[in-house]
């Protein structure tokens, strides 16, 4: 095995790491090694065991069996502080920062022995300059962009001079330009001998950055490879363990305008939300409109104003020419506008309720599941079974609670519930977020099929590859403003980045 | 090593088993309490749970009392459970109960000494409206100004108690009562008296209403869209909004219904078992019903059983005070324990208790 050959001069070796949770073996005899100065990708679908593995390395989870070594010595961190002391640092997918504090104060909070504020500030400036990560230590974190917040986390790690830096999905919140800046930093780090364990499901990024990849499937190491020598599709198939179905489409002539928003403005109903500002868009029958953008730029608000959960303060929303801004979600569904919000647990589905009840949740009007106020449970159960069958939802039966399904299966159920109601317009937010590759492919295909049958589809997503794959026209949300939609074909990464509003950041660093 | 593990979905078996376990645990802990008070624990438990139903001497007196006490508890708890399911916390059923009683009784007393058969139905209607209106105060304040319904409904209990004290010494005072506080006794006003439907059973109109409420609530929650919306709002408020549930309507429906049912319970009590509007006719049913609602898992059938059980501890408790000289506070503590153990046992339906080490668990998973 490759792992054995590389073991001699390795920075870290993992040998037979095993961790069981009730009902699932999260990691089963995982072994591999990390060389000094390499970027090592950890690849796998959701639930493959990547998070458990890095949590064991970072001392958050204790392995049931197996050994780790760091620089040839036994490495058994009892907690993250011990891991940090040994030279292991980690940047989490979700940041742990206090909005009200300054950059320096936040960094001091995360350190075991913080130096004085002035000294810390000067060290932050030093590190941020050395690694091309512009960051002012005196700024309040609440005012920073997602990319800048991530820099705070990275600099916090770099101040400890780590030998191993673990990064969990670091680019999911970044614009393409910010990704480039990050990669420059990481390359500089590796040139100085730091190893990086890089977790991502963005295969093109892994091909661009990593020299070595370990692929996990169901908690087992199934393969190792050099990602630069594989295509993204080959990598995906290694992850899934199967031939991957690539969505196919026959571009149809777009028809009449189905849904249009003009000059829609709305203050966010949530305190930390983003207000919508003068949003205009049109989507025609038979086309897919992709809306990109980094999370938190008004995606939830845009969906809410279309679903009827929120009302636009200014502007108008018309469905097939009819003004619908004052209509309730139910009335909009009756007229053919269906939506699927991002958050599955608690928003698009009620986790503790059965799939039958969840089928009723949005299906009551169009599927006629209610008769003079009384519920038609038989018909509802049939509808739930129809969704489960048509969308290959893996569950013991429709009586099971929605929350007991895996993310991918529940998402297939949610999308299936809307698609099977034959909408005229379907709006989905992050349709494949946290969904495994096979399920994601089938969800995308079903959206394309729906558009092909003549429905207008709006896909709001952070996954640019997804939007490039399925949308006819592309636009992006930035701080509640929507760029002018342009045809997807022939769109360059630079143009997309500019639309997402990353231009300023990119220019500063360039 | 004992570890708690979250279940993928709440266990239905434990959900129904925990109230039974809670009752058993209460008996054991209560027994210890009575033993520390120097009483024979077995005798005390028997006096509370067994004698009211089966004792030769007390049984015939206590058995009707069971329905008399359980009726209002069930009626109020059914109403509260709808709101609790939707996350709308009406804590002031006691106030709505009092206001229902006052309004209903006032309508009846206004027509004294008429013998019209319309009087009692009019009182029932007025009782429901009185409770409904009192509950609408926190309801309207909540939907208009976002006030907290817990605080408003609770504080209105004390307002209602003061109104009760005022009217029983003033407006509704018996003109022939020789200056004593309290209204005319409905026992002397047959057209307005809430009599036993079957002689000697304690089965008055309020008990019938409670049974009807159980059935209607069951149908509402399992077969009707409104019941589904109530449950959905409680389980996942955002999903409810997404589904198109109108929160304002739901809040007013839940508070209004629970208020009306509490008002009905008050009217049936004041025109029957209590017999008159007096300063202290309210026996705290409105608060005890909160325990009944949770003890019954907010489920109509569960509430029916819980109401009967709670009534039993009331009657048995009185009997124990009488027979064994147990202090009243000990009985209240005993009832409090029931609530405590129920909430503690709730854990079992959401979590699994594991005795084994994680390694052993792994083999089970393979």
PDB file of N, CA and C in Angstrom, chain A residues 258-311:
ATOM      1  N   UNK A 258     -43.052  33.435 -16.534  1.00  0.00           N
ATOM      2  CA  UNK A 258     -43.912  32.771 -15.554  1.00  0.00           C
ATOM      3  C   UNK A 258     -43.966  33.573 -14.255  1.00  0.00           C
ATOM      4  N   UNK A 259     -42.790  33.968 -13.766  1.00  0.00           N
ATOM      5  CA  UNK A 259     -42.733  34.709 -12.504  1.00  0.00           C
ATOM      6  C   UNK A 259     -41.843  35.916 -12.712  1.00  0.00           C
ATOM      7  N   UNK A 260     -42.284  37.048 -12.218  1.00  0.00           N
ATOM      8  CA  UNK A 260     -41.394  38.194 -12.306  1.00  0.00           C
ATOM      9  C   UNK A 260     -41.436  39.019 -11.037  1.00  0.00           C
ATOM     10  N   UNK A 261     -40.248  39.467 -10.632  1.00  0.00           N
ATOM     11  CA  UNK A 261     -40.120  40.369  -9.496  1.00  0.00           C
ATOM     12  C   UNK A 261     -39.626  41.679 -10.063  1.00  0.00           C
ATOM     13  N   UNK A 262     -40.242  42.791  -9.675  1.00  0.00           N
ATOM     14  CA  UNK A 262     -39.671  44.046 -10.138  1.00  0.00           C
ATOM     15  C   UNK A 262     -39.546  45.027  -8.987  1.00  0.00           C
ATOM     16  N   UNK A 263     -38.323  45.459  -8.789  1.00  0.00           N
ATOM     17  CA  UNK A 263     -38.018  46.443  -7.745  1.00  0.00           C
ATOM     18  C   UNK A 263     -38.406  46.005  -6.347  1.00  0.00           C
ATOM     19  N   UNK A 264     -38.224  44.711  -6.051  1.00  0.00           N
ATOM     20  CA  UNK A 264     -38.651  44.212  -4.743  1.00  0.00           C
ATOM     21  C   UNK A 264     -37.638  44.586  -3.661  1.00  0.00           C
ATOM     22  N   UNK A 265     -38.124  45.252  -2.633  1.00  0.00           N
ATOM     23  CA  UNK A 265     -37.296  45.559  -1.466  1.00  0.00           C
ATOM     24  C   UNK A 265     -38.008  45.044  -0.232  1.00  0.00           C
ATOM     25  N   UNK A 266     -37.220  44.533   0.698  1.00  0.00           N
ATOM     26  CA  UNK A 266     -37.831  44.002   1.913  1.00  0.00           C
ATOM     27  C   UNK A 266     -36.814  44.003   3.034  1.00  0.00           C
ATOM     28  N   UNK A 267     -37.145  44.639   4.164  1.00  0.00           N
ATOM     29  CA  UNK A 267     -36.246  44.511   5.310  1.00  0.00           C
ATOM     30  C   UNK A 267     -36.280  43.070   5.808  1.00  0.00           C
ATOM     31  N   UNK A 268     -35.127  42.539   6.201  1.00  0.00           N
ATOM     32  CA  UNK A 268     -35.090  41.145   6.627  1.00  0.00           C
ATOM     33  C   UNK A 268     -35.899  40.965   7.896  1.00  0.00           C
ATOM     34  N   UNK A 269     -36.719  39.899   7.945  1.00  0.00           N
ATOM     35  CA  UNK A 269     -37.474  39.644   9.170  1.00  0.00           C
ATOM     36  C   UNK A 269     -36.571  39.216  10.331  1.00  0.00           C
ATOM     37  N   UNK A 270     -35.367  38.753  10.015  1.00  0.00           N
ATOM     38  CA  UNK A 270     -34.482  38.315  11.095  1.00  0.00           C
ATOM     39  C   UNK A 270     -33.439  39.382  11.384  1.00  0.00           C
ATOM     40  N   UNK A 271     -33.029  39.432  12.648  1.00  0.00           N
ATOM     41  CA  UNK A 271     -32.135  40.494  13.109  1.00  0.00           C
ATOM     42  C   UNK A 271     -30.789  40.464  12.387  1.00  0.00           C
ATOM     43  N   UNK A 272     -30.310  39.257  12.087  1.00  0.00           N
ATOM     44  CA  UNK A 272     -29.001  39.134  11.456  1.00  0.00           C
ATOM     45  C   UNK A 272     -29.116  38.859   9.963  1.00  0.00           C
ATOM     46  N   UNK A 273     -30.303  39.069   9.423  1.00  0.00           N
ATOM     47  CA  UNK A 273     -30.513  38.798   8.009  1.00  0.00           C
ATOM     48  C   UNK A 273     -30.032  39.941   7.135  1.00  0.00           C
ATOM     49  N   UNK A 274     -30.234  39.782   5.843  1.00  0.00           N
ATOM     50  CA  UNK A 274     -29.839  40.792   4.873  1.00  0.00           C
ATOM     51  C   UNK A 274     -31.098  41.327   4.200  1.00  0.00           C
ATOM     52  N   UNK A 275     -31.223  42.653   4.140  1.00  0.00           N
ATOM     53  CA  UNK A 275     -32.393  43.239   3.490  1.00  0.00           C
ATOM     54  C   UNK A 275     -32.289  43.050   1.984  1.00  0.00           C
ATOM     55  N   UNK A 276     -33.428  42.816   1.348  1.00  0.00           N
ATOM     56  CA  UNK A 276     -33.451  42.767  -0.119  1.00  0.00           C
ATOM     57  C   UNK A 276     -33.559  44.196  -0.632  1.00  0.00           C
ATOM     58  N   UNK A 277     -32.751  44.525  -1.638  1.00  0.00           N
ATOM     59  CA  UNK A 277     -32.755  45.877  -2.170  1.00  0.00           C
ATOM     60  C   UNK A 277     -33.036  45.851  -3.666  1.00  0.00           C
ATOM     61  N   UNK A 278     -34.195  46.341  -4.048  1.00  0.00           N
ATOM     62  CA  UNK A 278     -34.513  46.595  -5.447  1.00  0.00           C
ATOM     63  C   UNK A 278     -34.194  45.375  -6.331  1.00  0.00           C
ATOM     64  N   UNK A 279     -34.721  44.231  -5.945  1.00  0.00           N
ATOM     65  CA  UNK A 279     -34.449  43.003  -6.703  1.00  0.00           C
ATOM     66  C   UNK A 279     -35.435  42.853  -7.853  1.00  0.00           C
ATOM     67  N   UNK A 280     -34.911  42.662  -9.053  1.00  0.00           N
ATOM     68  CA  UNK A 280     -35.772  42.415 -10.203  1.00  0.00           C
ATOM     69  C   UNK A 280     -35.293  41.163 -10.913  1.00  0.00           C
ATOM     70  N   UNK A 281     -36.220  40.331 -11.306  1.00  0.00           N
ATOM     71  CA  UNK A 281     -35.858  39.166 -12.122  1.00  0.00           C
ATOM     72  C   UNK A 281     -37.085  38.667 -12.854  1.00  0.00           C
ATOM     73  N   UNK A 282     -36.805  37.905 -13.896  1.00  0.00           N
ATOM     74  CA  UNK A 282     -37.878  37.282 -14.659  1.00  0.00           C
ATOM     75  C   UNK A 282     -37.453  35.856 -14.928  1.00  0.00           C
ATOM     76  N   UNK A 283     -38.367  34.938 -14.823  1.00  0.00           N
ATOM     77  CA  UNK A 283     -38.031  33.576 -15.212  1.00  0.00           C
ATOM     78  C   UNK A 283     -39.145  33.072 -16.133  1.00  0.00           C
ATOM     79  N   UNK A 284     -38.698  32.433 -17.241  1.00  0.00           N
ATOM     80  CA  UNK A 284     -39.652  32.002 -18.261  1.00  0.00           C
ATOM     81  C   UNK A 284     -39.932  30.523 -18.151  1.00  0.00           C
ATOM     82  N   UNK A 285     -41.032  30.131 -18.709  1.00  0.00           N
ATOM     83  CA  UNK A 285     -41.380  28.707 -18.731  1.00  0.00           C
ATOM     84  C   UNK A 285     -40.294  27.928 -19.443  1.00  0.00           C
ATOM     85  N   UNK A 286     -39.896  26.830 -18.885  1.00  0.00           N
ATOM     86  CA  UNK A 286     -38.929  25.962 -19.542  1.00  0.00           C
ATOM     87  C   UNK A 286     -37.486  26.326 -19.295  1.00  0.00           C
ATOM     88  N   UNK A 287     -37.210  27.340 -18.497  1.00  0.00           N
ATOM     89  CA  UNK A 287     -35.806  27.670 -18.250  1.00  0.00           C
ATOM     90  C   UNK A 287     -35.447  27.530 -16.767  1.00  0.00           C
ATOM     91  N   UNK A 288     -34.139  27.342 -16.541  1.00  0.00           N
ATOM     92  CA  UNK A 288     -33.629  27.297 -15.176  1.00  0.00           C
ATOM     93  C   UNK A 288     -32.798  28.550 -14.944  1.00  0.00           C
ATOM     94  N   UNK A 289     -33.187  29.333 -13.963  1.00  0.00           N
ATOM     95  CA  UNK A 289     -32.421  30.527 -13.604  1.00  0.00           C
ATOM     96  C   UNK A 289     -31.601  30.203 -12.359  1.00  0.00           C
ATOM     97  N   UNK A 290     -30.285  30.344 -12.472  1.00  0.00           N
ATOM     98  CA  UNK A 290     -29.412  30.068 -11.333  1.00  0.00           C
ATOM     99  C   UNK A 290     -29.067  31.358 -10.612  1.00  0.00           C
ATOM    100  N   UNK A 291     -29.187  31.344  -9.276  1.00  0.00           N
ATOM    101  CA  UNK A 291     -28.824  32.521  -8.493  1.00  0.00           C
ATOM    102  C   UNK A 291     -27.692  32.119  -7.549  1.00  0.00           C
ATOM    103  N   UNK A 292     -26.495  32.628  -7.840  1.00  0.00           N
ATOM    104  CA  UNK A 292     -25.339  32.304  -7.007  1.00  0.00           C
ATOM    105  C   UNK A 292     -25.166  33.328  -5.912  1.00  0.00           C
ATOM    106  N   UNK A 293     -24.064  33.193  -5.175  1.00  0.00           N
ATOM    107  CA  UNK A 293     -23.782  34.147  -4.108  1.00  0.00           C
ATOM    108  C   UNK A 293     -23.369  33.430  -2.855  1.00  0.00           C
ATOM    109  N   UNK A 294     -22.540  34.126  -2.077  1.00  0.00           N
ATOM    110  CA  UNK A 294     -22.083  33.568  -0.811  1.00  0.00           C
ATOM    111  C   UNK A 294     -23.238  33.615   0.184  1.00  0.00           C
ATOM    112  N   UNK A 295     -23.332  32.620   1.039  1.00  0.00           N
ATOM    113  CA  UNK A 295     -24.430  32.539   2.010  1.00  0.00           C
ATOM    114  C   UNK A 295     -24.554  33.827   2.804  1.00  0.00           C
ATOM    115  N   UNK A 296     -25.786  34.173   3.153  1.00  0.00           N
ATOM    116  CA  UNK A 296     -26.004  35.344   3.981  1.00  0.00           C
ATOM    117  C   UNK A 296     -26.103  36.632   3.191  1.00  0.00           C
ATOM    118  N   UNK A 297     -26.260  36.522   1.871  1.00  0.00           N
ATOM    119  CA  UNK A 297     -26.407  37.730   1.067  1.00  0.00           C
ATOM    120  C   UNK A 297     -27.852  37.978   0.663  1.00  0.00           C
ATOM    121  N   UNK A 298     -28.782  37.335   1.368  1.00  0.00           N
ATOM    122  CA  UNK A 298     -30.199  37.575   1.109  1.00  0.00           C
ATOM    123  C   UNK A 298     -30.915  36.396   0.483  1.00  0.00           C
ATOM    124  N   UNK A 299     -30.256  35.247   0.443  1.00  0.00           N
ATOM    125  CA  UNK A 299     -30.882  34.072  -0.174  1.00  0.00           C
ATOM    126  C   UNK A 299     -32.178  33.673   0.536  1.00  0.00           C
ATOM    127  N   UNK A 300     -32.118  33.579   1.875  1.00  0.00           N
ATOM    128  CA  UNK A 300     -33.307  33.160   2.619  1.00  0.00           C
ATOM    129  C   UNK A 300     -34.443  34.161   2.433  1.00  0.00           C
ATOM    130  N   UNK A 301     -34.083  35.442   2.431  1.00  0.00           N
ATOM    131  CA  UNK A 301     -35.091  36.481   2.290  1.00  0.00           C
ATOM    132  C   UNK A 301     -35.726  36.418   0.893  1.00  0.00           C
ATOM    133  N   UNK A 302     -34.888  36.162  -0.119  1.00  0.00           N
ATOM    134  CA  UNK A 302     -35.407  36.092  -1.485  1.00  0.00           C
ATOM    135  C   UNK A 302     -36.393  34.934  -1.602  1.00  0.00           C
ATOM    136  N   UNK A 303     -36.052  33.805  -0.994  1.00  0.00           N
ATOM    137  CA  UNK A 303     -36.968  32.676  -1.062  1.00  0.00           C
ATOM    138  C   UNK A 303     -38.264  33.000  -0.312  1.00  0.00           C
ATOM    139  N   UNK A 304     -38.123  33.635   0.854  1.00  0.00           N
ATOM    140  CA  UNK A 304     -39.303  33.920   1.676  1.00  0.00           C
ATOM    141  C   UNK A 304     -40.269  34.856   0.967  1.00  0.00           C
ATOM    142  N   UNK A 305     -39.711  35.807   0.227  1.00  0.00           N
ATOM    143  CA  UNK A 305     -40.588  36.779  -0.437  1.00  0.00           C
ATOM    144  C   UNK A 305     -41.317  36.106  -1.610  1.00  0.00           C
ATOM    145  N   UNK A 306     -40.730  35.038  -2.147  1.00  0.00           N
ATOM    146  CA  UNK A 306     -41.407  34.318  -3.223  1.00  0.00           C
ATOM    147  C   UNK A 306     -42.378  33.274  -2.677  1.00  0.00           C
ATOM    148  N   UNK A 307     -42.016  32.645  -1.535  1.00  0.00           N
ATOM    149  CA  UNK A 307     -42.882  31.599  -0.990  1.00  0.00           C
ATOM    150  C   UNK A 307     -44.129  32.186  -0.336  1.00  0.00           C
ATOM    151  N   UNK A 308     -44.045  33.460   0.054  1.00  0.00           N
ATOM    152  CA  UNK A 308     -45.181  34.078   0.717  1.00  0.00           C
ATOM    153  C   UNK A 308     -45.022  34.137   2.216  1.00  0.00           C
ATOM    154  N   UNK A 309     -43.867  33.673   2.726  1.00  0.00           N
ATOM    155  CA  UNK A 309     -43.620  33.759   4.162  1.00  0.00           C
ATOM    156  C   UNK A 309     -43.335  35.193   4.571  1.00  0.00           C
ATOM    157  N   UNK A 310     -42.909  36.010   3.600  1.00  0.00           N
ATOM    158  CA  UNK A 310     -42.664  37.426   3.882  1.00  0.00           C
ATOM    159  C   UNK A 310     -43.268  38.235   2.743  1.00  0.00           C
ATOM    160  N   UNK A 311     -43.592  39.476   3.019  1.00  0.00           N
ATOM    161  CA  UNK A 311     -44.174  40.346   2.004  1.00  0.00           C
ATOM    162  C   UNK A 311     -43.158  41.397   1.598  1.00  0.00           C
TER     163      UNK A 311
END
